[in-house]
PDB file of C-alpha atoms in Angstrom:
ATOM      1  CA  MET A   1     -20.686 -49.508 -51.452  1.00 42.00           C
ATOM      2  CA  SER A   2     -21.102 -47.438 -48.295  1.00 45.00           C
ATOM      3  CA  GLY A   3     -23.919 -45.219 -47.115  1.00 48.00           C
ATOM      4  CA  PRO A   4     -27.657 -45.898 -46.590  1.00 54.00           C
ATOM      5  CA  LEU A   5     -27.972 -48.047 -49.740  1.00 53.00           C
ATOM      6  CA  ALA A   6     -25.099 -50.365 -48.820  1.00 48.00           C
ATOM      7  CA  PRO A   7     -25.924 -54.105 -49.114  1.00 48.00           C
ATOM      8  CA  GLN A   8     -25.733 -54.676 -45.369  1.00 46.00           C
ATOM      9  CA  TYR A   9     -28.536 -52.160 -44.830  1.00 49.00           C
ATOM     10  CA  VAL A  10     -30.678 -53.432 -47.705  1.00 49.00           C
ATOM     11  CA  ASN A  11     -30.308 -57.082 -46.680  1.00 51.00           C
ATOM     12  CA  PHE A  12     -30.404 -56.747 -42.927  1.00 53.00           C
ATOM     13  CA  VAL A  13     -32.493 -53.631 -42.273  1.00 55.00           C
ATOM     14  CA  TYR A  14     -34.791 -52.623 -45.142  1.00 64.00           C
ATOM     15  CA  ILE A  15     -35.954 -56.059 -46.295  1.00 69.00           C
ATOM     16  CA  PRO A  16     -36.588 -57.467 -42.770  1.00 65.00           C
ATOM     17  CA  SER A  17     -38.361 -54.239 -41.781  1.00 64.00           C
ATOM     18  CA  ALA A  18     -40.583 -54.416 -44.858  1.00 66.00           C
ATOM     19  CA  ILE A  19     -41.504 -58.006 -44.006  1.00 69.00           C
ATOM     20  CA  LEU A  20     -42.341 -56.971 -40.435  1.00 59.00           C
ATOM     21  CA  PHE A  21     -44.587 -54.114 -41.597  1.00 59.00           C
ATOM     22  CA  ALA A  22     -46.281 -56.217 -44.278  1.00 68.00           C
ATOM     23  CA  GLY A  23     -46.901 -59.089 -41.890  1.00 65.00           C
ATOM     24  CA  ALA A  24     -48.333 -56.849 -39.191  1.00 60.00           C
ATOM     25  CA  ALA A  25     -50.550 -54.993 -41.674  1.00 69.00           C
ATOM     26  CA  LEU A  26     -51.950 -58.213 -43.116  1.00 71.00           C
ATOM     27  CA  LEU A  27     -52.328 -60.277 -39.950  1.00 70.00           C
ATOM     28  CA  LYS A  28     -52.924 -57.774 -37.177  1.00 68.00           C
ATOM     29  CA  PRO A  29     -52.694 -54.021 -37.824  1.00 70.00           C
ATOM     30  CA  ALA A  30     -52.648 -53.388 -34.084  1.00 71.00           C
ATOM     31  CA  LEU A  31     -49.111 -54.816 -34.062  1.00 59.00           C
ATOM     32  CA  LEU A  32     -47.764 -52.091 -36.423  1.00 62.00           C
ATOM     33  CA  PRO A  33     -46.305 -50.042 -33.514  1.00 67.00           C
ATOM     34  CA  VAL A  34     -44.495 -53.166 -32.323  1.00 63.00           C
ATOM     35  CA  ALA A  35     -43.221 -53.812 -35.855  1.00 54.00           C
ATOM     36  CA  PHE A  36     -41.997 -50.210 -36.036  1.00 64.00           C
ATOM     37  CA  THR A  37     -40.131 -50.573 -32.729  1.00 66.00           C
ATOM     38  CA  LEU A  38     -38.491 -53.812 -33.846  1.00 61.00           C
ATOM     39  CA  ALA A  39     -37.475 -52.290 -37.194  1.00 58.00           C
ATOM     40  CA  LEU A  40     -36.011 -49.262 -35.436  1.00 62.00           C
ATOM     41  CA  ALA A  41     -34.025 -51.491 -33.079  1.00 58.00           C
ATOM     42  CA  LEU A  42     -32.780 -53.616 -35.991  1.00 57.00           C
ATOM     43  CA  GLY A  43     -31.703 -50.554 -37.946  1.00 57.00           C
ATOM     44  CA  SER A  44     -29.954 -48.972 -34.974  1.00 54.00           C
ATOM     45  CA  TYR A  45     -28.046 -52.182 -34.247  1.00 51.00           C
ATOM     46  CA  GLN A  46     -26.900 -52.539 -37.857  1.00 52.00           C
ATOM     47  CA  PHE A  47     -25.805 -48.911 -38.146  1.00 48.00           C
ATOM     48  CA  LEU A  48     -23.869 -49.145 -34.892  1.00 50.00           C
ATOM     49  CA  GLN A  49     -22.237 -52.419 -35.931  1.00 49.00           C
ATOM     50  CA  ASN A  50     -21.253 -51.034 -39.302  1.00 51.00           C
ATOM     51  CA  GLY A  51     -19.991 -47.825 -37.779  1.00 50.00           C
ATOM     52  CA  SER A  52     -17.686 -49.697 -35.410  1.00 56.00           C
ATOM     53  CA  LYS A  53     -15.961 -51.707 -38.146  1.00 82.00           C
ATOM     54  CA  THR A  54     -12.634 -50.503 -39.469  1.00 88.00           C
ATOM     55  CA  VAL A  55     -12.060 -50.415 -43.211  1.00 94.00           C
ATOM     56  CA  ALA A  56      -8.616 -50.855 -44.795  1.00 96.00           C
ATOM     57  CA  VAL A  57      -8.019 -48.269 -47.521  1.00 97.00           C
ATOM     58  CA  LEU A  58      -4.587 -49.085 -48.968  1.00 97.00           C
ATOM     59  CA  ASN A  59      -4.481 -50.224 -52.582  1.00 97.00           C
ATOM     60  CA  PRO A  60      -1.272 -51.999 -53.686  1.00 96.00           C
ATOM     61  CA  ASN A  61      -1.998 -51.340 -57.365  1.00 96.00           C
ATOM     62  CA  ALA A  62      -3.044 -47.696 -57.432  1.00 96.00           C
ATOM     63  CA  PHE A  63      -2.071 -44.443 -55.770  1.00 98.00           C
ATOM     64  CA  GLN A  64      -4.660 -42.644 -53.652  1.00 98.00           C
ATOM     65  CA  GLU A  65      -4.465 -39.076 -52.368  1.00 98.00           C
ATOM     66  CA  PHE A  66      -4.657 -38.328 -48.652  1.00 98.00           C
ATOM     67  CA  PRO A  67      -4.581 -34.818 -47.163  1.00 98.00           C
ATOM     68  CA  ILE A  68      -2.192 -33.576 -44.500  1.00 98.00           C
ATOM     69  CA  GLU A  69      -4.194 -32.994 -41.326  1.00 98.00           C
ATOM     70  CA  LYS A  70      -1.373 -31.860 -39.074  1.00 97.00           C
ATOM     71  CA  LYS A  71       2.333 -31.111 -39.252  1.00 97.00           C
ATOM     72  CA  THR A  72       4.525 -31.257 -36.141  1.00 96.00           C
ATOM     73  CA  VAL A  73       8.095 -29.998 -36.491  1.00 94.00           C
ATOM     74  CA  THR A  74      10.393 -32.048 -34.240  1.00 91.00           C
ATOM     75  CA  SER A  75      13.776 -30.604 -35.268  1.00 87.00           C
ATOM     76  CA  HIS A  76      15.386 -28.281 -37.808  1.00 86.00           C
ATOM     77  CA  ASN A  77      15.002 -30.891 -40.555  1.00 90.00           C
ATOM     78  CA  THR A  78      12.456 -33.417 -39.279  1.00 93.00           C
ATOM     79  CA  ALA A  79       8.681 -33.325 -38.919  1.00 95.00           C
ATOM     80  CA  ILE A  80       5.777 -35.663 -38.241  1.00 96.00           C
ATOM     81  CA  TYR A  81       3.113 -35.474 -40.948  1.00 98.00           C
ATOM     82  CA  ARG A  82      -0.365 -36.681 -39.995  1.00 98.00           C
ATOM     83  CA  PHE A  83      -2.450 -37.747 -42.981  1.00 98.00           C
ATOM     84  CA  LYS A  84      -6.217 -37.946 -42.714  1.00 98.00           C
ATOM     85  CA  LEU A  85      -7.957 -41.112 -43.889  1.00 98.00           C
ATOM     86  CA  PRO A  86     -11.440 -41.086 -45.523  1.00 96.00           C
ATOM     87  CA  SER A  87     -13.348 -41.730 -42.277  1.00 95.00           C
ATOM     88  CA  GLU A  88     -12.844 -42.153 -38.542  1.00 94.00           C
ATOM     89  CA  ASN A  89     -13.117 -45.915 -39.062  1.00 95.00           C
ATOM     90  CA  SER A  90     -10.547 -46.071 -41.858  1.00 97.00           C
ATOM     91  CA  ILE A  91      -7.177 -47.747 -41.360  1.00 97.00           C
ATOM     92  CA  LEU A  92      -4.300 -48.185 -43.775  1.00 97.00           C
ATOM     93  CA  GLY A  93      -4.418 -51.967 -43.457  1.00 97.00           C
ATOM     94  CA  LEU A  94      -0.625 -52.125 -43.267  1.00 97.00           C
ATOM     95  CA  PRO A  95       0.874 -55.400 -41.996  1.00 96.00           C
ATOM     96  CA  ILE A  96       3.496 -54.921 -39.265  1.00 97.00           C
ATOM     97  CA  GLY A  97       6.898 -54.690 -40.935  1.00 96.00           C
ATOM     98  CA  GLN A  98       5.697 -53.381 -44.274  1.00 97.00           C
ATOM     99  CA  HIS A  99       5.770 -49.870 -45.690  1.00 97.00           C
ATOM    100  CA  ILE A 100       4.039 -47.544 -48.135  1.00 98.00           C
ATOM    101  CA  SER A 101       5.063 -45.570 -51.214  1.00 98.00           C
ATOM    102  CA  LEU A 102       4.665 -41.814 -51.501  1.00 98.00           C
ATOM    103  CA  ALA A 103       4.656 -40.216 -54.943  1.00 98.00           C
ATOM    104  CA  ALA A 104       4.691 -36.713 -56.409  1.00 97.00           C
ATOM    105  CA  ASP A 105       5.253 -35.137 -59.819  1.00 95.00           C
ATOM    106  CA  LEU A 106       8.400 -33.049 -59.406  1.00 94.00           C
ATOM    107  CA  ASP A 107      10.992 -31.188 -61.434  1.00 88.00           C
ATOM    108  CA  VAL A 108      14.085 -33.393 -61.269  1.00 85.00           C
ATOM    109  CA  LYS A 109      17.518 -32.468 -62.580  1.00 81.00           C
ATOM    110  CA  ASP A 110      19.185 -35.165 -64.670  1.00 76.00           C
ATOM    111  CA  GLU A 111      22.728 -35.739 -63.351  1.00 74.00           C
ATOM    112  CA  LYS A 112      24.164 -36.546 -66.775  1.00 78.00           C
ATOM    113  CA  SER A 113      22.544 -33.948 -69.030  1.00 78.00           C
ATOM    114  CA  GLY A 114      21.902 -31.292 -66.411  1.00 76.00           C
ATOM    115  CA  GLU A 115      18.389 -30.838 -67.783  1.00 84.00           C
ATOM    116  CA  THR A 116      15.387 -30.531 -65.506  1.00 86.00           C
ATOM    117  CA  LYS A 117      12.443 -32.745 -66.341  1.00 89.00           C
ATOM    118  CA  ARG A 118       8.999 -33.199 -64.815  1.00 91.00           C
ATOM    119  CA  GLN A 119       8.585 -36.756 -63.608  1.00 93.00           C
ATOM    120  CA  GLN A 120       6.929 -38.864 -60.941  1.00 95.00           C
ATOM    121  CA  VAL A 121       9.191 -39.553 -57.978  1.00 96.00           C
ATOM    122  CA  VAL A 122       8.373 -42.439 -55.631  1.00 97.00           C
ATOM    123  CA  ARG A 123       9.888 -43.141 -52.207  1.00 96.00           C
ATOM    124  CA  SER A 124       9.120 -45.664 -49.467  1.00 96.00           C
ATOM    125  CA  TYR A 125       8.296 -44.784 -45.864  1.00 97.00           C
ATOM    126  CA  THR A 126       7.153 -46.647 -42.765  1.00 97.00           C
ATOM    127  CA  PRO A 127       4.439 -45.009 -40.636  1.00 97.00           C
ATOM    128  CA  ILE A 128       5.214 -44.462 -36.959  1.00 95.00           C
ATOM    129  CA  SER A 129       1.507 -44.983 -36.245  1.00 95.00           C
ATOM    130  CA  SER A 130      -0.401 -48.250 -36.618  1.00 93.00           C
ATOM    131  CA  ASP A 131      -3.844 -49.589 -37.476  1.00 95.00           C
ATOM    132  CA  VAL A 132      -4.610 -49.614 -33.749  1.00 93.00           C
ATOM    133  CA  HIS A 133      -5.485 -45.930 -34.194  1.00 93.00           C
ATOM    134  CA  PRO A 134      -8.007 -45.494 -37.053  1.00 96.00           C
ATOM    135  CA  GLY A 135      -8.734 -42.323 -38.967  1.00 97.00           C
ATOM    136  CA  TYR A 136      -5.160 -41.244 -39.702  1.00 98.00           C
ATOM    137  CA  PHE A 137      -1.546 -42.297 -40.160  1.00 98.00           C
ATOM    138  CA  ASP A 138       1.677 -40.553 -39.144  1.00 98.00           C
ATOM    139  CA  LEU A 139       4.964 -40.352 -41.004  1.00 97.00           C
ATOM    140  CA  MET A 140       8.166 -39.015 -39.480  1.00 96.00           C
ATOM    141  CA  ILE A 141      10.256 -37.652 -42.326  1.00 95.00           C
ATOM    142  CA  LYS A 142      13.692 -36.070 -42.316  1.00 93.00           C
ATOM    143  CA  ALA A 143      14.317 -33.608 -45.137  1.00 92.00           C
ATOM    144  CA  TYR A 144      17.587 -34.234 -46.954  1.00 87.00           C
ATOM    145  CA  PRO A 145      19.186 -31.721 -49.376  1.00 84.00           C
ATOM    146  CA  THR A 146      19.040 -34.329 -52.159  1.00 82.00           C
ATOM    147  CA  GLY A 147      15.746 -35.900 -51.082  1.00 87.00           C
ATOM    148  CA  ASN A 148      13.109 -35.041 -53.673  1.00 92.00           C
ATOM    149  CA  ILE A 149      10.066 -36.313 -51.754  1.00 96.00           C
ATOM    150  CA  SER A 150      11.296 -35.228 -48.322  1.00 95.00           C
ATOM    151  CA  ARG A 151      12.023 -31.696 -49.586  1.00 94.00           C
ATOM    152  CA  HIS A 152       8.667 -31.583 -51.374  1.00 96.00           C
ATOM    153  CA  LEU A 153       6.868 -32.441 -48.144  1.00 96.00           C
ATOM    154  CA  THR A 154       8.406 -29.426 -46.406  1.00 95.00           C
ATOM    155  CA  THR A 155       6.617 -27.180 -48.918  1.00 95.00           C
ATOM    156  CA  LEU A 156       3.175 -28.666 -48.252  1.00 96.00           C
ATOM    157  CA  LYS A 157       0.576 -27.143 -45.952  1.00 95.00           C
ATOM    158  CA  VAL A 158      -2.336 -28.598 -44.000  1.00 97.00           C
ATOM    159  CA  GLY A 159      -4.947 -29.656 -46.556  1.00 97.00           C
ATOM    160  CA  ASP A 160      -2.438 -30.445 -49.301  1.00 98.00           C
ATOM    161  CA  THR A 161      -2.390 -34.065 -50.456  1.00 98.00           C
ATOM    162  CA  MET A 162       0.152 -36.777 -51.189  1.00 98.00           C
ATOM    163  CA  LYS A 163      -0.218 -39.846 -53.359  1.00 98.00           C
ATOM    164  CA  VAL A 164       0.030 -43.080 -51.345  1.00 98.00           C
ATOM    165  CA  ARG A 165       0.176 -46.736 -52.395  1.00 98.00           C
ATOM    166  CA  GLY A 166       0.802 -49.982 -50.536  1.00 97.00           C
ATOM    167  CA  PRO A 167       1.374 -52.198 -48.678  1.00 97.00           C
ATOM    168  CA  LYS A 168       4.801 -53.237 -49.911  1.00 96.00           C
ATOM    169  CA  GLY A 169       7.802 -55.080 -48.522  1.00 96.00           C
ATOM    170  CA  ALA A 170       8.878 -58.622 -47.701  1.00 96.00           C
ATOM    171  CA  MET A 171       8.726 -58.364 -43.904  1.00 97.00           C
ATOM    172  CA  VAL A 172       5.477 -59.311 -42.163  1.00 97.00           C
ATOM    173  CA  TYR A 173       5.853 -59.601 -38.396  1.00 97.00           C
ATOM    174  CA  THR A 174       3.916 -62.266 -36.519  1.00 97.00           C
ATOM    175  CA  PRO A 175       4.118 -62.808 -32.733  1.00 97.00           C
ATOM    176  CA  ASN A 176       6.977 -65.049 -31.585  1.00 98.00           C
ATOM    177  CA  MET A 177       8.280 -65.521 -35.136  1.00 98.00           C
ATOM    178  CA  VAL A 178      11.763 -65.575 -33.560  1.00 98.00           C
ATOM    179  CA  ARG A 179      13.150 -65.861 -30.037  1.00 98.00           C
ATOM    180  CA  LYS A 180      15.190 -62.668 -30.340  1.00 98.00           C
ATOM    181  CA  PHE A 181      15.509 -59.727 -32.713  1.00 98.00           C
ATOM    182  CA  GLY A 182      18.755 -57.838 -33.061  1.00 98.00           C
ATOM    183  CA  MET A 183      17.988 -54.473 -34.674  1.00 98.00           C
ATOM    184  CA  ILE A 184      20.454 -52.018 -36.183  1.00 98.00           C
ATOM    185  CA  ALA A 185      19.002 -48.665 -37.252  1.00 98.00           C
ATOM    186  CA  GLY A 186      20.541 -45.474 -38.546  1.00 98.00           C
ATOM    187  CA  GLY A 187      18.672 -42.163 -38.554  1.00 95.00           C
ATOM    188  CA  THR A 188      15.171 -42.485 -39.982  1.00 94.00           C
ATOM    189  CA  GLY A 189      15.793 -46.219 -40.267  1.00 96.00           C
ATOM    190  CA  ILE A 190      14.292 -46.354 -36.786  1.00 97.00           C
ATOM    191  CA  THR A 191      10.730 -46.185 -38.164  1.00 96.00           C
ATOM    192  CA  PRO A 192      10.254 -49.832 -39.263  1.00 97.00           C
ATOM    193  CA  MET A 193      12.031 -50.974 -36.106  1.00 98.00           C
ATOM    194  CA  LEU A 194       9.730 -48.982 -33.855  1.00 97.00           C
ATOM    195  CA  GLN A 195       6.701 -50.321 -35.732  1.00 96.00           C
ATOM    196  CA  ILE A 196       7.746 -53.889 -34.866  1.00 98.00           C
ATOM    197  CA  ILE A 197       8.831 -52.985 -31.317  1.00 98.00           C
ATOM    198  CA  ARG A 198       5.437 -51.441 -30.558  1.00 96.00           C
ATOM    199  CA  ALA A 199       3.628 -54.464 -32.008  1.00 97.00           C
ATOM    200  CA  ILE A 200       5.673 -56.767 -29.776  1.00 98.00           C
ATOM    201  CA  GLN A 201       4.926 -54.613 -26.745  1.00 97.00           C
ATOM    202  CA  ARG A 202       1.179 -54.641 -27.506  1.00 96.00           C
ATOM    203  CA  GLY A 203       1.348 -58.417 -27.835  1.00 97.00           C
ATOM    204  CA  ARG A 204       2.927 -59.048 -24.426  1.00 97.00           C
ATOM    205  CA  SER A 205      -0.458 -59.498 -22.776  1.00 96.00           C
ATOM    206  CA  SER A 206      -1.385 -62.209 -25.281  1.00 96.00           C
ATOM    207  CA  GLY A 207       1.874 -64.141 -25.034  1.00 97.00           C
ATOM    208  CA  ASP A 208       4.469 -62.452 -27.271  1.00 98.00           C
ATOM    209  CA  LYS A 209       7.808 -63.247 -25.589  1.00 98.00           C
ATOM    210  CA  THR A 210      10.125 -61.905 -28.310  1.00 98.00           C
ATOM    211  CA  GLU A 211      13.286 -60.283 -26.935  1.00 98.00           C
ATOM    212  CA  VAL A 212      14.610 -57.208 -28.731  1.00 98.00           C
ATOM    213  CA  THR A 213      17.924 -55.379 -28.620  1.00 98.00           C
ATOM    214  CA  LEU A 214      18.274 -52.225 -30.708  1.00 98.00           C
ATOM    215  CA  ILE A 215      21.499 -50.523 -31.772  1.00 98.00           C
ATOM    216  CA  PHE A 216      20.520 -47.019 -32.894  1.00 98.00           C
ATOM    217  CA  ALA A 217      23.190 -44.973 -34.683  1.00 98.00           C
ATOM    218  CA  ASN A 218      23.145 -41.221 -35.320  1.00 97.00           C
ATOM    219  CA  VAL A 219      25.545 -38.351 -35.951  1.00 96.00           C
ATOM    220  CA  ASP A 220      24.724 -36.141 -32.946  1.00 96.00           C
ATOM    221  CA  GLU A 221      22.632 -36.659 -29.834  1.00 96.00           C
ATOM    222  CA  LYS A 222      20.027 -34.186 -31.118  1.00 94.00           C
ATOM    223  CA  ASP A 223      19.557 -36.438 -34.165  1.00 94.00           C
ATOM    224  CA  ILE A 224      18.140 -39.329 -32.121  1.00 96.00           C
ATOM    225  CA  LEU A 225      14.595 -39.536 -33.464  1.00 95.00           C
ATOM    226  CA  LEU A 226      11.703 -40.761 -31.311  1.00 95.00           C
ATOM    227  CA  ARG A 227      14.048 -41.104 -28.338  1.00 96.00           C
ATOM    228  CA  GLU A 228      11.312 -40.472 -25.775  1.00 95.00           C
ATOM    229  CA  GLU A 229       9.111 -43.206 -27.264  1.00 95.00           C
ATOM    230  CA  ILE A 230      12.032 -45.648 -27.404  1.00 97.00           C
ATOM    231  CA  GLU A 231      12.986 -45.036 -23.793  1.00 97.00           C
ATOM    232  CA  ASP A 232       9.371 -45.336 -22.674  1.00 97.00           C
ATOM    233  CA  VAL A 233       9.387 -48.850 -24.125  1.00 97.00           C
ATOM    234  CA  ALA A 234      12.741 -49.608 -22.462  1.00 97.00           C
ATOM    235  CA  ARG A 235      11.369 -48.560 -19.054  1.00 97.00           C
ATOM    236  CA  GLU A 236       8.147 -50.543 -19.437  1.00 96.00           C
ATOM    237  CA  ASP A 237       9.467 -53.691 -21.138  1.00 97.00           C
ATOM    238  CA  LYS A 238      12.235 -55.770 -19.556  1.00 97.00           C
ATOM    239  CA  LEU A 239      12.667 -57.737 -22.793  1.00 98.00           C
ATOM    240  CA  PHE A 240      13.674 -54.627 -24.770  1.00 98.00           C
ATOM    241  CA  LYS A 241      17.095 -52.959 -24.646  1.00 98.00           C
ATOM    242  CA  VAL A 242      18.581 -50.069 -26.624  1.00 98.00           C
ATOM    243  CA  TYR A 243      22.202 -49.061 -27.224  1.00 98.00           C
ATOM    244  CA  TYR A 244      22.874 -45.657 -28.799  1.00 98.00           C
ATOM    245  CA  VAL A 245      25.846 -44.947 -31.033  1.00 98.00           C
ATOM    246  CA  LEU A 246      26.940 -41.420 -31.986  1.00 98.00           C
ATOM    247  CA  ASN A 247      29.546 -40.101 -34.395  1.00 97.00           C
ATOM    248  CA  ASN A 248      29.920 -36.914 -32.333  1.00 97.00           C
ATOM    249  CA  PRO A 249      29.145 -37.819 -28.718  1.00 97.00           C
ATOM    250  CA  PRO A 250      28.809 -35.197 -25.979  1.00 96.00           C
ATOM    251  CA  GLU A 251      30.941 -35.243 -22.831  1.00 94.00           C
ATOM    252  CA  LYS A 252      30.249 -38.086 -20.387  1.00 93.00           C
ATOM    253  CA  TRP A 253      28.579 -40.138 -23.124  1.00 96.00           C
ATOM    254  CA  ASN A 254      28.096 -43.773 -22.064  1.00 94.00           C
ATOM    255  CA  GLY A 255      26.983 -45.166 -25.409  1.00 97.00           C
ATOM    256  CA  GLY A 256      28.888 -46.216 -28.509  1.00 98.00           C
ATOM    257  CA  VAL A 257      31.154 -43.881 -30.463  1.00 98.00           C
ATOM    258  CA  GLY A 258      31.764 -43.770 -34.201  1.00 97.00           C
ATOM    259  CA  PHE A 259      30.173 -46.236 -36.611  1.00 96.00           C
ATOM    260  CA  VAL A 260      28.417 -49.484 -35.746  1.00 98.00           C
ATOM    261  CA  THR A 261      31.232 -52.009 -35.542  1.00 98.00           C
ATOM    262  CA  GLN A 262      31.542 -55.772 -35.600  1.00 98.00           C
ATOM    263  CA  GLU A 263      32.509 -55.643 -31.907  1.00 98.00           C
ATOM    264  CA  MET A 264      29.341 -53.696 -30.999  1.00 98.00           C
ATOM    265  CA  ILE A 265      27.167 -56.213 -32.808  1.00 98.00           C
ATOM    266  CA  LYS A 266      28.894 -59.130 -31.064  1.00 98.00           C
ATOM    267  CA  GLU A 267      28.569 -57.505 -27.632  1.00 98.00           C
ATOM    268  CA  HIS A 268      24.971 -56.289 -27.795  1.00 98.00           C
ATOM    269  CA  LEU A 269      23.013 -58.413 -30.272  1.00 98.00           C
ATOM    270  CA  PRO A 270      22.028 -62.093 -30.044  1.00 98.00           C
ATOM    271  CA  ALA A 271      24.554 -64.616 -31.330  1.00 98.00           C
ATOM    272  CA  PRO A 272      23.776 -66.448 -34.599  1.00 98.00           C
ATOM    273  CA  ALA A 273      21.067 -69.082 -34.108  1.00 98.00           C
ATOM    274  CA  SER A 274      18.178 -70.568 -36.028  1.00 97.00           C
ATOM    275  CA  ASP A 275      15.630 -68.714 -33.897  1.00 98.00           C
ATOM    276  CA  ILE A 276      17.069 -65.179 -34.091  1.00 98.00           C
ATOM    277  CA  LYS A 277      16.877 -62.515 -36.767  1.00 98.00           C
ATOM    278  CA  ILE A 278      18.934 -59.401 -37.413  1.00 98.00           C
ATOM    279  CA  LEU A 279      17.023 -56.430 -38.871  1.00 98.00           C
ATOM    280  CA  ILE A 280      18.862 -53.547 -40.575  1.00 98.00           C
ATOM    281  CA  CYS A 281      17.603 -50.182 -41.798  1.00 98.00           C
ATOM    282  CA  GLY A 282      19.540 -46.996 -42.469  1.00 96.00           C
ATOM    283  CA  PRO A 283      21.736 -45.196 -45.001  1.00 95.00           C
ATOM    284  CA  PRO A 284      23.103 -47.506 -47.737  1.00 96.00           C
ATOM    285  CA  PRO A 285      26.761 -47.263 -46.598  1.00 96.00           C
ATOM    286  CA  MET A 286      25.762 -48.282 -43.077  1.00 97.00           C
ATOM    287  CA  VAL A 287      23.618 -51.157 -44.313  1.00 98.00           C
ATOM    288  CA  SER A 288      26.438 -52.421 -46.532  1.00 98.00           C
ATOM    289  CA  ALA A 289      28.988 -52.254 -43.696  1.00 98.00           C
ATOM    290  CA  VAL A 290      26.658 -53.981 -41.228  1.00 98.00           C
ATOM    291  CA  LYS A 291      25.931 -56.786 -43.693  1.00 98.00           C
ATOM    292  CA  LYS A 292      29.661 -57.477 -43.983  1.00 98.00           C
ATOM    293  CA  ALA A 293      30.087 -57.337 -40.212  1.00 98.00           C
ATOM    294  CA  THR A 294      27.260 -59.776 -39.518  1.00 98.00           C
ATOM    295  CA  GLU A 295      28.610 -62.222 -42.097  1.00 98.00           C
ATOM    296  CA  ALA A 296      32.046 -62.055 -40.470  1.00 98.00           C
ATOM    297  CA  LEU A 297      30.439 -62.884 -37.117  1.00 98.00           C
ATOM    298  CA  GLY A 298      28.877 -66.060 -38.484  1.00 98.00           C
ATOM    299  CA  TYR A 299      25.390 -64.920 -39.382  1.00 98.00           C
ATOM    300  CA  ASP A 300      23.997 -66.027 -42.735  1.00 98.00           C
ATOM    301  CA  LYS A 301      25.117 -63.871 -45.627  1.00 98.00           C
ATOM    302  CA  ALA A 302      22.520 -61.224 -46.371  1.00 97.00           C
ATOM    303  CA  ARG A 303      20.965 -61.369 -49.825  1.00 96.00           C
ATOM    304  CA  PRO A 304      20.885 -58.258 -52.056  1.00 96.00           C
ATOM    305  CA  VAL A 305      17.092 -58.249 -51.695  1.00 96.00           C
ATOM    306  CA  SER A 306      15.932 -59.638 -48.375  1.00 97.00           C
ATOM    307  CA  LYS A 307      13.274 -62.329 -47.981  1.00 97.00           C
ATOM    308  CA  LEU A 308      11.106 -62.964 -44.931  1.00 97.00           C
ATOM    309  CA  ASP A 309      12.962 -66.126 -43.894  1.00 97.00           C
ATOM    310  CA  ASP A 310      16.434 -64.512 -44.073  1.00 98.00           C
ATOM    311  CA  GLN A 311      18.440 -64.465 -40.854  1.00 98.00           C
ATOM    312  CA  VAL A 312      19.776 -61.010 -41.735  1.00 98.00           C
ATOM    313  CA  PHE A 313      17.009 -58.844 -43.156  1.00 98.00           C
ATOM    314  CA  ALA A 314      17.546 -55.351 -44.561  1.00 98.00           C
ATOM    315  CA  PHE A 315      14.530 -53.126 -45.141  1.00 96.00           C
TER     316      PHE A 315
END
């Protein structure tokens, strides 16, 4: 329960204040002003303490609706959606490395019968924000022609809501869990990578020494999402490096060209070892190809569904 009748107020404000007033009235009425001052101070302290505490709102077993507070278009098909949480002290309560589910009831065309049916569609996304900033969460979403949820989001306005559930996922990052991360991301697959990268950067001051190298693949240079944020980290953190790969590179491009290859992985990412981990997130064909490439290079074979202790982990 929250509000003025919450247990913390009853137990630590109202009852002690009543005892103070009763004691002063019975023993020495002249002390009532002092009792009032003490009760006021006690109440103020408790309200301030309660107000400063963050409250996790995610429910792994039930969808909740959160309204869109702001929409920032970043390209012709990508936008950042800011969702408002119940209070300024609310956080998602999302462990680093995990993601959330978004759901909506949509008209979906059945590929076999050609009929359109109303059904709930659920998709997973990783916020680009974190619990460090309470009161909201941000999702960067690219709208695909066949993406039911991503296309639905483009139709929503500020104030409209989405159903959200979580946390979910097998990855939970903890500081110094490995010596080095090798990350391979394609398109919007950058979001879980950036979540972990930012957590590592925040942890530097408290002893997180994890080294990170990111291979980030896209079609065109304009498709590189969150490039400014990534390069800010690269400038500020000597233990983070990024290598861009483009299918259609511009002139004088000094990054990779084409698809992510076995040779690129060998050159830029850490060699197989017990204290390294390769993280993969992107389109299914890319993920499949990268899994085969890492296995050929001597990394452990990636399982169909990744577990936290896997050397090669696909989101």
